[in-house]
Amino acid sequence: MPEAEGDGLAELYQELILDHYRRPRNQGSLEAHTSRVALANPTCGDELELDLLLEGGTIRDVRFSGHGCSISQASASMMTQLIKGKTLDEARRLAARFSEMMRGSADAAHDRALGEARALAGVARFPVRVKCALLGWSALEESTRDHP
Ligand code: ZN
């Protein structure tokens, strides 16, 4: 995180991550889904299953379930919040932006389009945890790979 942002924001971000971890948004599964992808991050023990309902290139609904560290579960929760109702193109742009943030891009870390997911910007400094943060987004990528 840039120095100018200080400890107050870091604390706020930490709280936001824990809040998503304790009360995951869009948790569960979708009976009517167009894709279901399960991914794991063995180095940390994170597991994730992502259900998507795609309709005409738009993500109509999304749910996830899983367990693992707070970074992996909070990141997936934040991702579902961001992509719900978005077109595939928009969701892919967000995924690319999030990846940039995980590679340390300050520009991406300040992109309002990433919403609460910006709270994870600090993870970029911990390469081992980047995989945790990317797990949900990787599941999204795999879910949408066969769609134009
Ligand atoms: Zn993890």
Short mmCIF file of C-alpha atoms in Angstrom, two decimals, residues 39-113:
data_model
loop_
_atom_site.label_atom_id
_atom_site.label_comp_id
_atom_site.label_asym_id
_atom_site.label_seq_id
_atom_site.Cartn_x
_atom_site.Cartn_y
_atom_site.Cartn_z
CA LEU A 39 -10.25 -25.22 -7.71
CA ALA A 40 -7.73 -25.73 -4.96
CA ASN A 41 -4.59 -24.01 -3.82
CA PRO A 42 -2.67 -26.89 -2.24
CA THR A 43 0.21 -24.75 -0.95
CA CYS A 44 -2.22 -23.10 1.48
CA GLY A 45 -5.04 -25.65 1.63
CA ASP A 46 -7.66 -23.35 0.09
CA GLU A 47 -10.60 -24.89 -1.73
CA LEU A 48 -13.26 -23.17 -3.77
CA GLU A 49 -16.27 -24.07 -5.87
CA LEU A 50 -17.78 -21.42 -8.12
CA ASP A 51 -21.20 -21.59 -9.76
CA LEU A 52 -22.11 -19.19 -12.54
CA LEU A 53 -25.37 -18.58 -14.34
CA LEU A 54 -24.57 -17.01 -17.69
CA GLU A 55 -27.29 -15.62 -19.89
CA GLY A 56 -26.48 -14.00 -23.20
CA GLY A 57 -22.99 -13.02 -22.15
CA THR A 58 -24.09 -11.63 -18.79
CA ILE A 59 -23.40 -13.12 -15.38
CA ARG A 60 -26.96 -13.32 -14.06
CA ASP A 61 -26.01 -15.01 -10.82
CA VAL A 62 -23.00 -16.34 -8.98
CA ARG A 63 -22.37 -18.35 -5.80
CA PHE A 64 -19.32 -19.82 -4.22
CA SER A 65 -18.50 -22.19 -1.43
CA GLY A 66 -15.23 -23.29 0.02
CA HIS A 67 -12.86 -23.14 2.90
CA GLY A 68 -9.36 -21.97 3.52
CA CYS A 69 -7.52 -18.88 4.64
CA SER A 70 -9.20 -15.51 5.07
CA ILE A 71 -7.50 -14.06 1.99
CA SER A 72 -8.80 -16.77 -0.36
CA GLN A 73 -12.37 -16.72 0.97
CA ALA A 74 -12.63 -12.94 1.31
CA SER A 75 -11.22 -12.43 -2.16
CA ALA A 76 -13.76 -14.86 -3.65
CA SER A 77 -16.57 -13.12 -1.77
CA MET A 78 -15.46 -9.71 -3.03
CA MET A 79 -15.15 -11.06 -6.56
CA THR A 80 -18.72 -12.40 -6.62
CA GLN A 81 -19.93 -8.97 -5.49
CA LEU A 82 -18.05 -7.33 -8.35
CA ILE A 83 -19.02 -9.64 -11.21
CA LYS A 84 -22.69 -10.24 -10.47
CA GLY A 85 -24.77 -8.64 -13.21
CA LYS A 86 -21.70 -7.79 -15.28
CA THR A 87 -21.07 -8.84 -18.87
CA LEU A 88 -18.29 -11.35 -19.50
CA ASP A 89 -16.17 -8.61 -21.05
CA GLU A 90 -16.57 -6.45 -17.95
CA ALA A 91 -15.82 -9.37 -15.65
CA ARG A 92 -12.67 -10.23 -17.62
CA ARG A 93 -11.52 -6.62 -17.46
CA LEU A 94 -11.95 -6.72 -13.69
CA ALA A 95 -10.02 -9.99 -13.50
CA ALA A 96 -7.17 -8.46 -15.52
CA ARG A 97 -7.20 -5.40 -13.29
CA PHE A 98 -7.11 -7.52 -10.14
CA SER A 99 -4.16 -9.51 -11.54
CA GLU A 100 -2.33 -6.23 -12.20
CA MET A 101 -2.97 -5.22 -8.61
CA MET A 102 -1.51 -8.55 -7.44
CA ARG A 103 1.60 -7.78 -9.48
CA GLY A 104 1.97 -4.60 -7.48
CA SER A 105 0.39 -2.03 -9.81
CA ALA A 106 -0.45 1.07 -7.75
CA ASP A 107 -2.64 2.26 -10.59
CA ALA A 108 -4.81 -0.86 -10.34
CA ALA A 109 -4.85 -0.60 -6.54
CA HIS A 110 -6.52 2.80 -6.91
CA ASP A 111 -9.01 1.72 -9.58
CA ARG A 112 -12.48 2.28 -8.16
CA ALA A 113 -13.81 -0.41 -10.48
#
